[in-house]
PDB file of C-alpha atoms in Angstrom:
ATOM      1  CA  UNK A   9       0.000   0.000   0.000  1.00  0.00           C
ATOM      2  CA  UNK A  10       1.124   3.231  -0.661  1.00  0.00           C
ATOM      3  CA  UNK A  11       1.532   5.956   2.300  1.00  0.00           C
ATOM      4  CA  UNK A  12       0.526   9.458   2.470  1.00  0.00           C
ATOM      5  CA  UNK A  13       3.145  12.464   3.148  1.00  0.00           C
ATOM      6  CA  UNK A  14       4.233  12.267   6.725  1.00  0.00           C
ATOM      7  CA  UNK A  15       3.948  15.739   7.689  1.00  0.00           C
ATOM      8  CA  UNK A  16       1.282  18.137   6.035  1.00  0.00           C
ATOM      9  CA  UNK A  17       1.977  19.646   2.897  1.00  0.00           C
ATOM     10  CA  UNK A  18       3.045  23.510   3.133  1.00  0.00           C
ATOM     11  CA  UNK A  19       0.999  24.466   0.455  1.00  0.00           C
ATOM     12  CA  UNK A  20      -2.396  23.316  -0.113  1.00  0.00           C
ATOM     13  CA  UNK A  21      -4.054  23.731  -3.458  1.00  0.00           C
ATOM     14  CA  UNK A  22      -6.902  23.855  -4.447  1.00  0.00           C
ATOM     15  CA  UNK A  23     -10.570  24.758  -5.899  1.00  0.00           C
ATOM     16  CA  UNK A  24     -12.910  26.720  -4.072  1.00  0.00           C
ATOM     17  CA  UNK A  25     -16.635  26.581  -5.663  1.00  0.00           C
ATOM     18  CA  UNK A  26     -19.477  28.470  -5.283  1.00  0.00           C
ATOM     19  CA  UNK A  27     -22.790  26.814  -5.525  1.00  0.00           C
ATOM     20  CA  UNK A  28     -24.731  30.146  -5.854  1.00  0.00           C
ATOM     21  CA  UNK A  29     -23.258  31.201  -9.129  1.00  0.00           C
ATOM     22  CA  UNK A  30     -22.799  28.082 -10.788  1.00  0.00           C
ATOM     23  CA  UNK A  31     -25.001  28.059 -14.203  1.00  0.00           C
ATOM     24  CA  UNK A  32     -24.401  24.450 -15.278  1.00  0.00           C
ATOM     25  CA  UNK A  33     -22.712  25.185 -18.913  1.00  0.00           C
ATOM     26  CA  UNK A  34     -20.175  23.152 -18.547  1.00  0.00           C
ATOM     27  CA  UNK A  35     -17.389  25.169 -19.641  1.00  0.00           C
ATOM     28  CA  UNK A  36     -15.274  23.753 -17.162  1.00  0.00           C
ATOM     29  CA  UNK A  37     -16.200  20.291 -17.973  1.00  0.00           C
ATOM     30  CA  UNK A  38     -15.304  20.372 -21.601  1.00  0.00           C
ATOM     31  CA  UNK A  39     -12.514  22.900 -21.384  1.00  0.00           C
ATOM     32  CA  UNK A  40     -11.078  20.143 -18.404  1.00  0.00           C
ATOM     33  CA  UNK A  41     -11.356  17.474 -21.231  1.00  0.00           C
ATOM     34  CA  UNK A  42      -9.942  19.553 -23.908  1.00  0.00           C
ATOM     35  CA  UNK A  43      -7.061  20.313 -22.004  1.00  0.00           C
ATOM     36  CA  UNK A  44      -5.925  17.279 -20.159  1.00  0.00           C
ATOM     37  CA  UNK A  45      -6.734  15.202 -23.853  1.00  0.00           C
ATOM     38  CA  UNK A  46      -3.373  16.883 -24.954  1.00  0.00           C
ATOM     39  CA  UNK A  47      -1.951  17.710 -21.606  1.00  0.00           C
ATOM     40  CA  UNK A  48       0.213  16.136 -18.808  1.00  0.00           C
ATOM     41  CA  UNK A  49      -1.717  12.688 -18.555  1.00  0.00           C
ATOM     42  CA  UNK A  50      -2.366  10.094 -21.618  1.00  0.00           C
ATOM     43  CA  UNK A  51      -5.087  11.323 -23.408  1.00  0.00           C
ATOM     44  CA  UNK A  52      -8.879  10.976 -22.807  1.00  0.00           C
ATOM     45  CA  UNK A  53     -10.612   8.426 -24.320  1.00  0.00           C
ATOM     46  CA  UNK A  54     -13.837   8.080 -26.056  1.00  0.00           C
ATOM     47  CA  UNK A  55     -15.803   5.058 -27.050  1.00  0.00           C
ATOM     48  CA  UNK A  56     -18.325   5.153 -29.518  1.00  0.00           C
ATOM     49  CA  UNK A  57     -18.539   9.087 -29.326  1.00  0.00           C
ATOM     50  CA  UNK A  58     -20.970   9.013 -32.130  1.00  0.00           C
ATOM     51  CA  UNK A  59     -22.954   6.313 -31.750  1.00  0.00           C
ATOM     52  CA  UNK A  60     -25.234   4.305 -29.257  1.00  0.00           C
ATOM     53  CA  UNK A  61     -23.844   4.173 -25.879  1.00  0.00           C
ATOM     54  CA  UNK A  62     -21.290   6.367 -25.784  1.00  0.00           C
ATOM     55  CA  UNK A  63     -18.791   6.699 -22.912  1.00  0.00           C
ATOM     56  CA  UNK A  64     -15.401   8.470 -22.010  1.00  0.00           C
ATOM     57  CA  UNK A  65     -13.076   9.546 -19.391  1.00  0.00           C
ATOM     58  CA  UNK A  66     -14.178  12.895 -17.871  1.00  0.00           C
ATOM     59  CA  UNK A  67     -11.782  14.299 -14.663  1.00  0.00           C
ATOM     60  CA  UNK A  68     -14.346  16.953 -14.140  1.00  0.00           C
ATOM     61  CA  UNK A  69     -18.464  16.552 -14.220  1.00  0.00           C
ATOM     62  CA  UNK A  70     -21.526  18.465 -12.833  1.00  0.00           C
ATOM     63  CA  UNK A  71     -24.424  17.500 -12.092  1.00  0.00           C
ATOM     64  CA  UNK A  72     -28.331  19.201 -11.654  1.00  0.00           C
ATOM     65  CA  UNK A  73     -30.231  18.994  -8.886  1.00  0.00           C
ATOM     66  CA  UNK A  74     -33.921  20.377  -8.356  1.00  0.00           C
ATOM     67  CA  UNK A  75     -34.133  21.144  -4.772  1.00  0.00           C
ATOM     68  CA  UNK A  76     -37.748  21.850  -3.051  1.00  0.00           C
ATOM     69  CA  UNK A  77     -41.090  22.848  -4.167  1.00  0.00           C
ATOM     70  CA  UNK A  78     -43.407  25.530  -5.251  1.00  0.00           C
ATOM     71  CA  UNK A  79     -41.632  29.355  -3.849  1.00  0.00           C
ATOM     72  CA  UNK A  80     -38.700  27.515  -2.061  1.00  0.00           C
ATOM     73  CA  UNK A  81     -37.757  25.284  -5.199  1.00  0.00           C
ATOM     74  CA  UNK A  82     -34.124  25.793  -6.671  1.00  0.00           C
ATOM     75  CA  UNK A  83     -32.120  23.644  -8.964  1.00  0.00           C
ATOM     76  CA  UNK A  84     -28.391  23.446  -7.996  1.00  0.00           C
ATOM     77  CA  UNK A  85     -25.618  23.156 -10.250  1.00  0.00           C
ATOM     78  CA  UNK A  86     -22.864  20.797  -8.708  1.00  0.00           C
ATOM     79  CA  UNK A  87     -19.428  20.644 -10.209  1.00  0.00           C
ATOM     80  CA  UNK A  88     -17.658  17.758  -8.817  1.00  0.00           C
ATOM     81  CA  UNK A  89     -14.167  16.291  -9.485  1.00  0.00           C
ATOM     82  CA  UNK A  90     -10.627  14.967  -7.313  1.00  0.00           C
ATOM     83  CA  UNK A  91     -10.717  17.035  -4.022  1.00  0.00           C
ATOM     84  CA  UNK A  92      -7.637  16.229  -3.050  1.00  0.00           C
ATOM     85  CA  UNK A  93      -7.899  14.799   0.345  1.00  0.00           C
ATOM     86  CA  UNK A  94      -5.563  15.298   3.439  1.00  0.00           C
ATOM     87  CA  UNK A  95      -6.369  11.930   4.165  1.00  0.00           C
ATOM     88  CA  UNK A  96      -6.865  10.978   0.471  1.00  0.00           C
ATOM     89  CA  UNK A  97      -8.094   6.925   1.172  1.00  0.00           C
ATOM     90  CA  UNK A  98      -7.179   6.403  -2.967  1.00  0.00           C
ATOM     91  CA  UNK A  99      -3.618   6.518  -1.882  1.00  0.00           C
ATOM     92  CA  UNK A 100      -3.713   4.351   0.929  1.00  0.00           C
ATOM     93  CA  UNK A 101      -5.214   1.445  -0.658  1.00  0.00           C
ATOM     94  CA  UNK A 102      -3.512   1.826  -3.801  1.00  0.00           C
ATOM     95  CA  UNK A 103      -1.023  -1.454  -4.033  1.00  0.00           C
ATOM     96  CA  UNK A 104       1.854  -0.682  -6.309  1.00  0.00           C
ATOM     97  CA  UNK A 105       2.237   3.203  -5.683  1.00  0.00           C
ATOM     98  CA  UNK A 106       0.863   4.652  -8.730  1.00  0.00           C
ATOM     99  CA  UNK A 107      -1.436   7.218  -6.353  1.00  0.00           C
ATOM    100  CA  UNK A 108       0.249   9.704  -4.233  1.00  0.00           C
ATOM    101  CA  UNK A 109      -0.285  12.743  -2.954  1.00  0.00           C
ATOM    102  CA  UNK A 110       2.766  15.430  -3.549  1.00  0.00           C
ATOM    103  CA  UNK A 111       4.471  16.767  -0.573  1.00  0.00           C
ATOM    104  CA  UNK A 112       4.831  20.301  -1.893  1.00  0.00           C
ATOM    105  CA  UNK A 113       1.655  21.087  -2.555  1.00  0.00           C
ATOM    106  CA  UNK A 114      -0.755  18.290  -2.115  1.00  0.00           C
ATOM    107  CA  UNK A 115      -1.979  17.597  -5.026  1.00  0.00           C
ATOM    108  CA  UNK A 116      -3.011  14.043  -5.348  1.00  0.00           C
ATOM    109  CA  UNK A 117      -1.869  11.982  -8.842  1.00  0.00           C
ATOM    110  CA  UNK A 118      -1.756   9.257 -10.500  1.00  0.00           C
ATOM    111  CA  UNK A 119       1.631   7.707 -12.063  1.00  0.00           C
ATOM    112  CA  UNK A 120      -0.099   5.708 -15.079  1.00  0.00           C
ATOM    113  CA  UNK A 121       3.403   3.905 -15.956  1.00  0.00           C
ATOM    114  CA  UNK A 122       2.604   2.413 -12.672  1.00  0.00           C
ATOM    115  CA  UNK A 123      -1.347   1.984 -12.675  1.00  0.00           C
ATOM    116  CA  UNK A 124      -2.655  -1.285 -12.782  1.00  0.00           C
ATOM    117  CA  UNK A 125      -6.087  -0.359 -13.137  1.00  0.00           C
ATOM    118  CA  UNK A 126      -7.607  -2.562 -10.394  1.00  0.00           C
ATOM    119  CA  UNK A 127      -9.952  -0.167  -9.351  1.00  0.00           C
ATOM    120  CA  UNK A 128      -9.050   0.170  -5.683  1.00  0.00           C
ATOM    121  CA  UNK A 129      -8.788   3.740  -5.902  1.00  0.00           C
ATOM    122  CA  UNK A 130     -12.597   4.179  -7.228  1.00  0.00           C
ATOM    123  CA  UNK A 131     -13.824   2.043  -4.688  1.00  0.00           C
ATOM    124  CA  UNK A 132     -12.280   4.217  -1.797  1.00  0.00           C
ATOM    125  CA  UNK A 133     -12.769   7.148  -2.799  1.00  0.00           C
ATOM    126  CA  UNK A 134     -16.735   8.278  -1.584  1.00  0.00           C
ATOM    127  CA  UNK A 135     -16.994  11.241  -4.197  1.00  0.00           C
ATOM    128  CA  UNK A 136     -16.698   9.155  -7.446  1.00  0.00           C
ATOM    129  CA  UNK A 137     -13.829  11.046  -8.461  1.00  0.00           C
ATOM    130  CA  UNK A 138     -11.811   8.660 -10.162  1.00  0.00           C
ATOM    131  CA  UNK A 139     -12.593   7.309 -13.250  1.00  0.00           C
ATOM    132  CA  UNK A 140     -10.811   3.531 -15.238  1.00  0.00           C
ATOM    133  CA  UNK A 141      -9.981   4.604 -19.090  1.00  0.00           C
ATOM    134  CA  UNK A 142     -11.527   2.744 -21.716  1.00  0.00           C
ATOM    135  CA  UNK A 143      -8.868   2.642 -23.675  1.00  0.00           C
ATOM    136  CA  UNK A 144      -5.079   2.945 -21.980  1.00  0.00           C
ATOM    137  CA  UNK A 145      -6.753   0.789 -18.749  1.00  0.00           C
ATOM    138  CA  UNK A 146      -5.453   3.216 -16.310  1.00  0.00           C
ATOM    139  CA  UNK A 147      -6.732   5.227 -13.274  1.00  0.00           C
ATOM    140  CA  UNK A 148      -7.781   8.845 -14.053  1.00  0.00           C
ATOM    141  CA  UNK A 149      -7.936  11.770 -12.040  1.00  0.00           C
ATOM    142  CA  UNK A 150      -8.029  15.934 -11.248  1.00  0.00           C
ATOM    143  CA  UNK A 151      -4.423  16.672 -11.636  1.00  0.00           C
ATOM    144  CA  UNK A 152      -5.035  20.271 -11.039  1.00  0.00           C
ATOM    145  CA  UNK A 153      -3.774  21.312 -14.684  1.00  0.00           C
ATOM    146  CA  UNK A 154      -0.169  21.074 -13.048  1.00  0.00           C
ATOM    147  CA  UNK A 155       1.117  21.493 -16.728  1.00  0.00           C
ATOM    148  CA  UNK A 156      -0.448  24.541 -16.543  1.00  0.00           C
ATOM    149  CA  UNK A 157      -0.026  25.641 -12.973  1.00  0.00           C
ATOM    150  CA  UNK A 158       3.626  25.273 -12.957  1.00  0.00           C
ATOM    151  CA  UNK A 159       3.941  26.340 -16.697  1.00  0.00           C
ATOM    152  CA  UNK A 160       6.060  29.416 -16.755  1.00  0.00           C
ATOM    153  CA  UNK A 161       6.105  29.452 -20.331  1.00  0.00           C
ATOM    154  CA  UNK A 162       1.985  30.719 -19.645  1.00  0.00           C
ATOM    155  CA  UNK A 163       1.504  34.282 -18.127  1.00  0.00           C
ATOM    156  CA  UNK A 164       0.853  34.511 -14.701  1.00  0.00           C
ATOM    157  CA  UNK A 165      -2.611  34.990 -14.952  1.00  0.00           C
ATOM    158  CA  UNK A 166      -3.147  31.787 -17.176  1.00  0.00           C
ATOM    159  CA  UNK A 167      -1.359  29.734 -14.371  1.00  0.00           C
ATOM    160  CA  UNK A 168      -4.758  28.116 -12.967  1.00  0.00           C
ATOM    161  CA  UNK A 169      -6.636  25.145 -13.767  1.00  0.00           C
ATOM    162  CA  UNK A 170      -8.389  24.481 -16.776  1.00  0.00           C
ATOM    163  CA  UNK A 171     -11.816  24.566 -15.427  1.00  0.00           C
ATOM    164  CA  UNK A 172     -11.258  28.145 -13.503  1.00  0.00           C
ATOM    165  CA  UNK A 173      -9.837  29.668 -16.517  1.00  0.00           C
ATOM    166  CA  UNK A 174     -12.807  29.168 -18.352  1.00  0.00           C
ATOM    167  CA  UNK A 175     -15.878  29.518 -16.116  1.00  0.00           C
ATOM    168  CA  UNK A 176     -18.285  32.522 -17.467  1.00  0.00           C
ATOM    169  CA  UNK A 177     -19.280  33.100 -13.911  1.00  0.00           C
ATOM    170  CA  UNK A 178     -16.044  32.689 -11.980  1.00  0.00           C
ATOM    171  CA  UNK A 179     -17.804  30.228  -9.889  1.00  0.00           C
ATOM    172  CA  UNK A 180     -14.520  28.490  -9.510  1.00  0.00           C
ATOM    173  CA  UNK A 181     -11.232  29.749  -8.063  1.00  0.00           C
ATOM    174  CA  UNK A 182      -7.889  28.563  -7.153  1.00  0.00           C
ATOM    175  CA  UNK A 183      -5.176  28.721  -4.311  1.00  0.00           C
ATOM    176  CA  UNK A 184      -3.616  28.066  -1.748  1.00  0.00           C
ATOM    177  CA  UNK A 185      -5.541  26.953   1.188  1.00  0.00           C
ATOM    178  CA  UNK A 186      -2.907  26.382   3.513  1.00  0.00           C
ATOM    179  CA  UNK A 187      -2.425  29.804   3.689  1.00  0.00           C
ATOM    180  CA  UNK A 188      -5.029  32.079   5.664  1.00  0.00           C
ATOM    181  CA  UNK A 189      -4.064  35.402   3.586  1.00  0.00           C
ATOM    182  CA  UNK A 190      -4.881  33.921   0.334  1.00  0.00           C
ATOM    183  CA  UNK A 191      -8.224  35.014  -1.622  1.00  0.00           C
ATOM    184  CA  UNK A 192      -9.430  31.471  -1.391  1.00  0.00           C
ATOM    185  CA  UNK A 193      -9.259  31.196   2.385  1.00  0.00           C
ATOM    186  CA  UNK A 194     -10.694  34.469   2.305  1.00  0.00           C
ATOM    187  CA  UNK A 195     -14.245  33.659   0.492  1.00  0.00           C
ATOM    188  CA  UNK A 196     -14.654  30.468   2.458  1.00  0.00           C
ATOM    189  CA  UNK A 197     -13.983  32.057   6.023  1.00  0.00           C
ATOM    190  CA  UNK A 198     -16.703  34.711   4.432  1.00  0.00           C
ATOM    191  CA  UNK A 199     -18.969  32.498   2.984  1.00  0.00           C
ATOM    192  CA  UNK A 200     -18.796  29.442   5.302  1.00  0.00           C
ATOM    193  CA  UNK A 201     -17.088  27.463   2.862  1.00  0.00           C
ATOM    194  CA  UNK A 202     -17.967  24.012   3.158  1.00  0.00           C
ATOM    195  CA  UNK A 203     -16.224  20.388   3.592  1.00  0.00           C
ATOM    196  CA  UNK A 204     -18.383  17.673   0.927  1.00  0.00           C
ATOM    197  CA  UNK A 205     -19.271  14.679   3.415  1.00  0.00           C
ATOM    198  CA  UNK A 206     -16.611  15.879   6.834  1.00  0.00           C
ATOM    199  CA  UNK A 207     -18.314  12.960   8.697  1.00  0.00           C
ATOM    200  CA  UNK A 208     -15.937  10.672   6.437  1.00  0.00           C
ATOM    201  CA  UNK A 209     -12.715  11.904   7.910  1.00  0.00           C
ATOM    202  CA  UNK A 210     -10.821  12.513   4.723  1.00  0.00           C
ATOM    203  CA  UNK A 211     -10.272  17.003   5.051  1.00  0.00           C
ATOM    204  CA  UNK A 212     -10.953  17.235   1.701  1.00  0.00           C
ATOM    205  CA  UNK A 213      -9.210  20.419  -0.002  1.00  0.00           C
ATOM    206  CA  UNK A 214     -11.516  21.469  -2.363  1.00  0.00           C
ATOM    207  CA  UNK A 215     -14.552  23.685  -0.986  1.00  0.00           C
ATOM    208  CA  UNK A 216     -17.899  24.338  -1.883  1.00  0.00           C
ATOM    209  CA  UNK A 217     -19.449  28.161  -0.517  1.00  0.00           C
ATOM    210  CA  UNK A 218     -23.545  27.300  -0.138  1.00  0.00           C
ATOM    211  CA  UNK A 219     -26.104  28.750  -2.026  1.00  0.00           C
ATOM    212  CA  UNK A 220     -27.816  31.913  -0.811  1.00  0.00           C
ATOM    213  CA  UNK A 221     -31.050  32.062  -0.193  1.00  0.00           C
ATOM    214  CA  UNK A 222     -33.503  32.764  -2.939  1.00  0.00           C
ATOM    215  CA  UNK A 223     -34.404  36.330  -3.279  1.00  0.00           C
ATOM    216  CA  UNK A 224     -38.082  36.775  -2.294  1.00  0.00           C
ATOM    217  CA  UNK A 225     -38.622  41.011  -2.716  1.00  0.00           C
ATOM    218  CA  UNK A 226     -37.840  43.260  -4.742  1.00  0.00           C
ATOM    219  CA  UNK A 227     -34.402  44.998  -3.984  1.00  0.00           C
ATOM    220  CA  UNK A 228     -33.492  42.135  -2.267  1.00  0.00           C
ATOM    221  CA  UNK A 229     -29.805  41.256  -2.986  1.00  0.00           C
ATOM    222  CA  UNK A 230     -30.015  37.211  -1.822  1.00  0.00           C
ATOM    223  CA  UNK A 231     -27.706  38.066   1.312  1.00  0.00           C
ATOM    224  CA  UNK A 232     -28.415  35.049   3.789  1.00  0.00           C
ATOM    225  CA  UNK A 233     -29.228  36.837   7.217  1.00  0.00           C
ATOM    226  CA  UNK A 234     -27.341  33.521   8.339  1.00  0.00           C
ATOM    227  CA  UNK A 235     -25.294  30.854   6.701  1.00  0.00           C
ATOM    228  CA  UNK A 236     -27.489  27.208   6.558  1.00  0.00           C
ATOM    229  CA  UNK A 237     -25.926  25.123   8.816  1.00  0.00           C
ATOM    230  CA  UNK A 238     -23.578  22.906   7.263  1.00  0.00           C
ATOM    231  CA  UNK A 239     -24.525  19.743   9.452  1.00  0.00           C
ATOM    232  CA  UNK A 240     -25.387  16.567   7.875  1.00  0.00           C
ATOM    233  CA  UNK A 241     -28.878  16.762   8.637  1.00  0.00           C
ATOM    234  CA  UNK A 242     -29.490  20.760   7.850  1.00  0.00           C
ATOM    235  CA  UNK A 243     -30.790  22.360   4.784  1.00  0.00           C
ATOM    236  CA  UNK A 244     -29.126  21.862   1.421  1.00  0.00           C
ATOM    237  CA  UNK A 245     -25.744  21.007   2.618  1.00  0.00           C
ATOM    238  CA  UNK A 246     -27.527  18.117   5.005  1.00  0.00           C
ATOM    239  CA  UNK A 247     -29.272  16.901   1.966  1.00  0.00           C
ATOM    240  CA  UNK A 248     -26.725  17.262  -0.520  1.00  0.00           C
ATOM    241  CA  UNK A 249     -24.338  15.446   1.902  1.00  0.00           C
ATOM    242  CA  UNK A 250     -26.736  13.232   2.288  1.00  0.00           C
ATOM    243  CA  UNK A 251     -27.354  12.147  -1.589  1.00  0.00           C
ATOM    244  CA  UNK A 252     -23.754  11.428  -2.206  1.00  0.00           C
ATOM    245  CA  UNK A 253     -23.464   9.442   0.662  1.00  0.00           C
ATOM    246  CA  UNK A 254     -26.098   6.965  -0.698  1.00  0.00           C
TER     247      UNK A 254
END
């Protein structure tokens, strides 16, 4: 089995997404499989794109949810992909190394020369973030565009994942959440940025900021007089939380 960093990474980076300003184009999504097609990992595969039951490898999805009824009903926009555990289980139970998480930053990857495609890694991981590919029979994953992050030969402001460089809403941002100064930490200490599933022990990086509440007056600007509680059994976070945990 493969072990996790021994001390905690000085950086950690990451996505933070908000909820409320998510559309659902999926920009992110194809501009994720765009990139990482001709990017640092083997490319993704399609079978059949054209025809009957057609499938691929996707690193980055999101998914629709209609949420209540009548006046309260919303439908939520969820963009889910690798979130880069502390205590990422896909690394733990991988058996010949080919997941680990980097001590620098924390990114969690996958070394394909050394993937064996068992599927240990899918079954660990609760948020269905990891994905077999049809084709090369390897593990796939998030990498956080690290080919892009790292790229010097991009300007600065081009140094950011994929998906955040193309939202139309800048529903997604990146950083460093290690660090309590950085505009990341910021928004979710402001927002009450949120932990998918906490209860399963993992510190996921990534971080979702909840929905505001719908705007019910005219003039009203959809500030939450309080942040939803983020428990598993309290408004949309509890259910949410609740749904992937099935």
């Amino acid at each position: 089995m493969t072990s996790l960093p021994k001390s905690p990474p000085p950086k950690r980076l990451g996505l933070v997404i908000d909820l409320d300003v998510c559309v659902g184009c999926h920009a992110c999504v194809v501009n994720c499989k765009e990139w990482n097609t001709g990017g640092y990992p083997a490319p993704l595969s399609d079978q059949s794109p054209y025809g009957a039951g057609a499938s691929g490898s996707w690193l980055n999805r999101v998914h629709g949810f209609d949420v209540g009824d009548g006046d309260s009903g919303r439908t939520v926009h969820f963009p889910k992909s690798c979130l880069h555990c502390e205590n990422a289980a896909c690394v733990t139970v991988c058996p010949t190394g080919a997941s680990y998480k980097r001590e620098a930053d924390g990114i969690v990857l996958v070394d394909e020369d050394r993937c064996i495609g068992c599927g240990l890694c899918a079954w660990a991981c609760p948020y269905g973030a990891r994905e077999l590919d049809g084709e090369s029979r390897v593990m796939k994953k998030c990498t956080l565009c690290i080919d892009r992050i790292y790229n010097e030969n991009l300007e600065e402001i081009d140094r950011v994942p994929a998906c955040v460089a193309t939202c139309p809403t800048s529903a997604r941002s990146f950083g460093d959440l290690a660090d309590p100064e950085s505009e990341v930490a910021k928004k979710v200490a402001e927002r009450g940025g949120y932990d998918l599933m906490p209860e399963m022990g993992y510190g996921p990086t990534n971080k979702y900021l909840p929905p505001r509440p719908r705007k019910t007056e005219a003039g009203a600007t959809g500030a939450p007089a309080a942040l939803e509680t983020a428990a598993p059994d309290g408004g949309f976070l509890g259910w949410l939380d609740a749904v992937l945990s099935r």
